[in-house]
Short mmCIF file of C-alpha atoms in Angstrom, two decimals:
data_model
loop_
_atom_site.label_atom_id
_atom_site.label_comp_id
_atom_site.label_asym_id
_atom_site.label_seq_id
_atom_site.Cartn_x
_atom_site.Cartn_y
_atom_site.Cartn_z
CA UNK A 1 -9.83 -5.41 -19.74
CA UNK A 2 -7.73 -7.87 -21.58
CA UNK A 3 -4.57 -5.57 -21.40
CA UNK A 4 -5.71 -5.47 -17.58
CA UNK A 5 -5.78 -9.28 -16.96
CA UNK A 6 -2.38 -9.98 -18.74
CA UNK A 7 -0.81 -7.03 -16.79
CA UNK A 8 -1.66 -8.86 -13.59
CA UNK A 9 -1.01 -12.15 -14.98
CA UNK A 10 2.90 -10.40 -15.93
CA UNK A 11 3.39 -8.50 -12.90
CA UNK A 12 2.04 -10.18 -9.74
CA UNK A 13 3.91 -13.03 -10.09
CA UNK A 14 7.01 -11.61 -10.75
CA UNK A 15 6.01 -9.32 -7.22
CA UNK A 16 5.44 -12.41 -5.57
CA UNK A 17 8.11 -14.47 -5.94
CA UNK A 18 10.64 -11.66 -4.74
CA UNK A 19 8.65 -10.75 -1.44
CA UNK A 20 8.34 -14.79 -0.92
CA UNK A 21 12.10 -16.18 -1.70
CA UNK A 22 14.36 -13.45 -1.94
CA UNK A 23 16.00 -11.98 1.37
CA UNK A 24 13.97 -8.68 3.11
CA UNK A 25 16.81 -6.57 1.47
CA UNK A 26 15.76 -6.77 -1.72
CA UNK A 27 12.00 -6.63 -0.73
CA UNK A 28 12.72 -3.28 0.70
CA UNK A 29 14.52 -1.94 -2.25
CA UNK A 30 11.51 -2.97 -4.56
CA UNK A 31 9.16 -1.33 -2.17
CA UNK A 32 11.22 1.22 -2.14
CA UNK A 33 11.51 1.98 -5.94
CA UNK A 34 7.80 1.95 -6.24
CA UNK A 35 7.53 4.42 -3.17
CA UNK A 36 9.48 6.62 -4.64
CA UNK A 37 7.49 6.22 -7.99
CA UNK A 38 4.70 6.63 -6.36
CA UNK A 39 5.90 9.79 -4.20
CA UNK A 40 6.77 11.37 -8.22
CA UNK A 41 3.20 10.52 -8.95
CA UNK A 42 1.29 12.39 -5.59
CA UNK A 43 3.42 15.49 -6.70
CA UNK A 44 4.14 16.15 -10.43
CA UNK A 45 1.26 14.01 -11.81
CA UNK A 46 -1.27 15.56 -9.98
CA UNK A 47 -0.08 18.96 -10.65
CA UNK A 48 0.50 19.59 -6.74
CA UNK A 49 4.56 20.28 -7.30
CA UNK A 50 6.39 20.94 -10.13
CA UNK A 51 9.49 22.00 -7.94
CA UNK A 52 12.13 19.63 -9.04
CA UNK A 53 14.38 19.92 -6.15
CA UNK A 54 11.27 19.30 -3.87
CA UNK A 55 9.94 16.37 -6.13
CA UNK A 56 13.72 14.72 -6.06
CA UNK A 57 13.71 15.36 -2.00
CA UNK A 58 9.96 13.44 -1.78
CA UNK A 59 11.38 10.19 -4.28
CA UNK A 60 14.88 9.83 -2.23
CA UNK A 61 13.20 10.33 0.90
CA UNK A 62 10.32 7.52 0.07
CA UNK A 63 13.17 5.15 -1.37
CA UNK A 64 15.11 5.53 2.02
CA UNK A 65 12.07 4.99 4.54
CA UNK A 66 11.36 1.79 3.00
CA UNK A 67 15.08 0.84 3.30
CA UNK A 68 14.85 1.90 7.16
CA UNK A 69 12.28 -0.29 7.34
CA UNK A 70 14.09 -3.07 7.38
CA UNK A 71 16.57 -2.13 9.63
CA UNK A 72 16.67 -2.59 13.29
CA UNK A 73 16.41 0.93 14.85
CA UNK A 74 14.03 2.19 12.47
CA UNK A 75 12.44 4.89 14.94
CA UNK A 76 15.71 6.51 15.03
CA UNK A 77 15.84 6.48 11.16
CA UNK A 78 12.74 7.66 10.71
CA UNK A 79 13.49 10.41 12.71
CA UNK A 80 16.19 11.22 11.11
CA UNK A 81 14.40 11.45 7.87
CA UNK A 82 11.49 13.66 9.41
CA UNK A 83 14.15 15.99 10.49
CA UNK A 84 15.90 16.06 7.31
CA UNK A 85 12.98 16.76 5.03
CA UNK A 86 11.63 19.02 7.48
CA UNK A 87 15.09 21.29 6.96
CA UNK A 88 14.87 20.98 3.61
CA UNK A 89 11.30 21.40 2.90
CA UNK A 90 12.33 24.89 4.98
CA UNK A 91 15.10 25.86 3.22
CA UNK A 92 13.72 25.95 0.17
CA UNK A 93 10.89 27.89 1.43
CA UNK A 94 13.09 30.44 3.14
CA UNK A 95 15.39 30.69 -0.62
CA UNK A 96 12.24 30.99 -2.45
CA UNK A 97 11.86 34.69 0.04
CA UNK A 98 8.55 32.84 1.74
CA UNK A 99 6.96 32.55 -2.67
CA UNK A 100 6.90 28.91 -1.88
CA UNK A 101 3.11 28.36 -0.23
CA UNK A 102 2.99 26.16 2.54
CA UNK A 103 0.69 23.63 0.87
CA UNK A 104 3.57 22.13 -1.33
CA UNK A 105 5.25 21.32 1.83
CA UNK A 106 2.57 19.59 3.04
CA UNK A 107 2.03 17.56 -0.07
CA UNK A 108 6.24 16.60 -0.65
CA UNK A 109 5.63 15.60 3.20
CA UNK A 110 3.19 13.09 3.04
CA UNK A 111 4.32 11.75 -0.77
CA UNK A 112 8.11 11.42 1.02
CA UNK A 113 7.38 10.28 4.63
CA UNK A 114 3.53 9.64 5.21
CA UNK A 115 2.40 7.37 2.36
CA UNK A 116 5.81 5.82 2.27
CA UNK A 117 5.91 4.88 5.84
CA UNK A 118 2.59 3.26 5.26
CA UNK A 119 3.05 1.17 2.51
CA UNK A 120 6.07 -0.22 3.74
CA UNK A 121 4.18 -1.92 6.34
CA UNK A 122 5.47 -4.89 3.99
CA UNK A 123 8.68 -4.42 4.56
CA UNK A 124 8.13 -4.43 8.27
CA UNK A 125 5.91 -7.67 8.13
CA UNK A 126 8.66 -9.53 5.89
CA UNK A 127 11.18 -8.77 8.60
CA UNK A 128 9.85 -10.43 11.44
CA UNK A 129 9.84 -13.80 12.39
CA UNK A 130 7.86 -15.71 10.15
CA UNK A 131 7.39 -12.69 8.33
CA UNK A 132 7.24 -14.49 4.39
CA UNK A 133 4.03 -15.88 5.90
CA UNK A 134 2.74 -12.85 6.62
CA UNK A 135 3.59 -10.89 4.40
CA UNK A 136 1.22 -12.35 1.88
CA UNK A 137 -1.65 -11.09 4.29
CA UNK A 138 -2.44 -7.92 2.71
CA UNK A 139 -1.84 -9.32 -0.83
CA UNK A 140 -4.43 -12.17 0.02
CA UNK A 141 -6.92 -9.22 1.23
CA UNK A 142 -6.01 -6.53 -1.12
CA UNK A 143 -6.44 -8.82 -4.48
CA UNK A 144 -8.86 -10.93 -3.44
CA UNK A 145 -11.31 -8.48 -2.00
CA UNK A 146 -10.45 -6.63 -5.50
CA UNK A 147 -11.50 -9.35 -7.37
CA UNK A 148 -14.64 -10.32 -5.32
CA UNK A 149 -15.57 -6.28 -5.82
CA UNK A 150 -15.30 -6.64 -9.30
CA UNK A 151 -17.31 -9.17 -10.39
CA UNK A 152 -20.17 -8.30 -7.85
CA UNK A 153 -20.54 -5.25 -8.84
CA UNK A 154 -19.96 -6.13 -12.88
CA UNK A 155 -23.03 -8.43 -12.40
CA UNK A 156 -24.76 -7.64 -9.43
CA UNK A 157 -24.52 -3.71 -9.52
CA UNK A 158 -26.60 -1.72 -9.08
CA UNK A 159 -26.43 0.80 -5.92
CA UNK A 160 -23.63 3.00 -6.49
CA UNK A 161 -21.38 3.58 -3.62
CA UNK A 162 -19.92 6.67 -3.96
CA UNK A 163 -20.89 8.01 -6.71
CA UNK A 164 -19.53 11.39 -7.26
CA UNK A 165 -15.86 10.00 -6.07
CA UNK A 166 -15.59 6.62 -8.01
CA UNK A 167 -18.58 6.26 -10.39
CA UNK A 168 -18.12 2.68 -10.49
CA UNK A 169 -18.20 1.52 -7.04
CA UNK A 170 -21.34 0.20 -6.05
CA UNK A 171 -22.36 -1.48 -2.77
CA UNK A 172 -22.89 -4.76 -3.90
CA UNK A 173 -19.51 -4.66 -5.05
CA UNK A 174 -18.11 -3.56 -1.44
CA UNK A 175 -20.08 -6.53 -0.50
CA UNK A 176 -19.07 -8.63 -2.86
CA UNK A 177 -15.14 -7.51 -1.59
CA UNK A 178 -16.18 -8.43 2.14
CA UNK A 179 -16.94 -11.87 1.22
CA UNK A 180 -14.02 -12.79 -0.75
CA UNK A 181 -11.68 -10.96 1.77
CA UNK A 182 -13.33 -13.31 4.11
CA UNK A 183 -13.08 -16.57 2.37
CA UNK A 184 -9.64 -15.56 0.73
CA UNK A 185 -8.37 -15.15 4.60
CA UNK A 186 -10.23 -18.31 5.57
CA UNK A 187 -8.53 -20.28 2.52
CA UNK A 188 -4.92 -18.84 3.56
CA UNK A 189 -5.41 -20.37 7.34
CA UNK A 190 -6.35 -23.12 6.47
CA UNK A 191 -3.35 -23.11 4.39
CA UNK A 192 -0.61 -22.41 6.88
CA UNK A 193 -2.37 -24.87 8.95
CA UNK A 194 -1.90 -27.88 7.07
CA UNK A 195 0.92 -26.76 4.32
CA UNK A 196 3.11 -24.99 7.24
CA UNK A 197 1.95 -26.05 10.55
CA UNK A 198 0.82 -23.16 12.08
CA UNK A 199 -2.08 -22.52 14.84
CA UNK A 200 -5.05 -20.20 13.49
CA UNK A 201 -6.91 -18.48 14.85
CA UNK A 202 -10.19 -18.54 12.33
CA UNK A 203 -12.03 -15.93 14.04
CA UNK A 204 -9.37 -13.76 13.83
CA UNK A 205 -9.16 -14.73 9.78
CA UNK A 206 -12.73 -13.37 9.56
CA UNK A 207 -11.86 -10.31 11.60
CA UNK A 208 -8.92 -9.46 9.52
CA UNK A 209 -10.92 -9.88 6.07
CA UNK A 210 -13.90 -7.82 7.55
CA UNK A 211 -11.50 -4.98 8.25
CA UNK A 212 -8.92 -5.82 5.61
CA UNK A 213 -12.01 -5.05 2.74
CA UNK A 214 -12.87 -2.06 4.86
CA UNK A 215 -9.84 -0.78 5.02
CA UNK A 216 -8.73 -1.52 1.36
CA UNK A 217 -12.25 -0.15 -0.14
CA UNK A 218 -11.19 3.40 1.86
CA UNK A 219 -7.92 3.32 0.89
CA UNK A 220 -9.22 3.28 -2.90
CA UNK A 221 -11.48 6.47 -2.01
CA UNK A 222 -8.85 8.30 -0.84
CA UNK A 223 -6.62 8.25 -3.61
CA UNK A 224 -9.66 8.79 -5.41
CA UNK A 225 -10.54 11.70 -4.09
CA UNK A 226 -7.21 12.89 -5.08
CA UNK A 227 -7.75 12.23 -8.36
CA UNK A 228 -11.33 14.00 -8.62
CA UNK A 229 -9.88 16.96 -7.64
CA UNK A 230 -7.09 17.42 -9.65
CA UNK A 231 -8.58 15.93 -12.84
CA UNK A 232 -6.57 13.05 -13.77
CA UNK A 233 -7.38 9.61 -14.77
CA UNK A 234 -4.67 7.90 -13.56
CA UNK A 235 -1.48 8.85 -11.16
CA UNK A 236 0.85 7.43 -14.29
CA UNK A 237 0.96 4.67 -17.38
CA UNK A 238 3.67 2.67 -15.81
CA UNK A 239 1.08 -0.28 -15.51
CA UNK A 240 -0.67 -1.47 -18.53
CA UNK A 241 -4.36 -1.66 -17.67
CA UNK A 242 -4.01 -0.34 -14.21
CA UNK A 243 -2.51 2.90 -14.17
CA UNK A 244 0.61 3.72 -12.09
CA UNK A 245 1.63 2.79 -8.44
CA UNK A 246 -1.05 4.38 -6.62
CA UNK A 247 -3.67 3.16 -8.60
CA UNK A 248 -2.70 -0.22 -8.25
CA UNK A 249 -1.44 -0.17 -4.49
CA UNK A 250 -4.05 2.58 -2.93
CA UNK A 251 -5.68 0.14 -0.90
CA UNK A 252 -2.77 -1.85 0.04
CA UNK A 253 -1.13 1.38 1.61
CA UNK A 254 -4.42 1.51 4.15
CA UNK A 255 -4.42 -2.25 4.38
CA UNK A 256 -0.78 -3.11 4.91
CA UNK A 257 -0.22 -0.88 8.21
CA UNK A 258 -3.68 -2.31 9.57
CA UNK A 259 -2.52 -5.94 9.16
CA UNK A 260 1.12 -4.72 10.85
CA UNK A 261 -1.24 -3.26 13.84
CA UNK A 262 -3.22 -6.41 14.10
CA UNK A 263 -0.49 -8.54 13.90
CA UNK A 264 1.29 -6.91 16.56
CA UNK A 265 -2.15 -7.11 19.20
CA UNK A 266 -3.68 -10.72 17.74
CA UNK A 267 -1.87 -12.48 15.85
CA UNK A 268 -3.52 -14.34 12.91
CA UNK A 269 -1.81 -17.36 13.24
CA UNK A 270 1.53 -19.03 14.94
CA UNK A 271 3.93 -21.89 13.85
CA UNK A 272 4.23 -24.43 16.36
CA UNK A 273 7.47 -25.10 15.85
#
């Protein structure tokens, strides 16, 4: 727990002060390192792949959407990069004589395109207008609803929520994770209403922690899931405390592309100047 805390206490700030001060660039190249750690994590951690072209094909291709992110045209770049991995996934099918199951494909797919294009829902958010505002959305969510989780269920516990996929869950944790998604969302309007001038819509801050927490507590059973079935603890080490990429960011990779969707239909909040 203690290695835990001062992981956090290291790391989030540092994470933080690049996506808030430092030009989208540099937040996409960050994002993208991590996707591509990330990527090397869904496939040779897990046992999935342990084809090292396919694995290096996955990382580039992760690095790269995140980088397209950030650039105007991404559509076309992302389909270039579908196409790409498509003909390579292929090719190395077709030069393995058709040894290579299909399966693999699937899984270098969705650890170099799918998860990837997800996450970097940050990226996206940080380059429109306004965007270092928000941008800290899903962080205020994501590590607030965390928190709230925690503590609920450490002293409140005692319905598990899905037991046989993350022992520890229980619902008055997911609870617990609504609340402080929803007064974590409230705090940050009120926030950009006084600190940056901005209109909020408050309804909409409930709405977005309701669904935020939702969306955050799935993300963490998917990856999950993953990991009950393939019998690891954790995706890597990198993290002290926390485990790799994916165990830290799972439920920031469902959360992040929700807030980009919401964002786009109802906006949270808008500067009035």
């Amino acid at each position: 727990m203690k290695t835990r805390i001062l992981a956090a206490a290291a790391l989030l700030p540092c994470l933080l002060a690049i996506v808030l001060f430092l030009p989208t660039v540099v937040t996409a190249i960050l994002f993208g390192v991590m996707a591509a750690i990330a990527a090397w994590e869904l496939t040779w951690s897990t046992g999935f792949v342990k084809h090292p072209r396919l694995i290096a094909y996955s990382c580039v291709c992760a690095f790269l959407v995140a980088l397209w992110s950030n650039l105007s045209g991404a559509y076309v770049w992302m389909l270039v990069g579908v196409l790409a991995m498509i003909v390579l996934m292929f090719m190395e099918v077709m030069l393995s004589d058709m040894k290579l199951p299909f399966d693999k494909v699937v899984v270098c797919l969705a650890a170099g395109l799918l998860i990837p294009f997800l996450f970097t829902s940050i990226v996206r958010l940080h380059s429109s207008f306004n965007g270092r505002f928000y941008v800290m959305i899903p962080f205020v969510i994501a590590f607030i609803s965390d928190s709230g989780a925690y503590f609920a269920g450490r002293f409140l516990g005692k319905h598990k929520l899905a037991p046989t996929i993350s022992p520890k869950k229980t619902v008055e944790g997911a609870v617990g994770g609504l609340l402080g998604a929803v007064l974590g969302m409230v705090i940050y309007g009120l926030v950009l209403q006084f600190a940056f001038d901005f209109s909020v819509n408050y309804f909409a801050c409930v709405v977005y922690g309701l669904l935020g927490a939702v969306a955050g507590i799935f993300g963490d059973l998917c990856f999950s899931c993953i990991k009950r079935q393939t019998g690891i603890k954790d995706y890597s080490n990198l993290i002290p405390g926390h485990g790799g990429i994916l165990d830290r960011f799972d439920s920031n990779i469902i959360i992040a592309p929700l807030v980009e969707i919401l964002m786009i239909w109802w906006p949270v909040a808008v500067r009035l100047w």
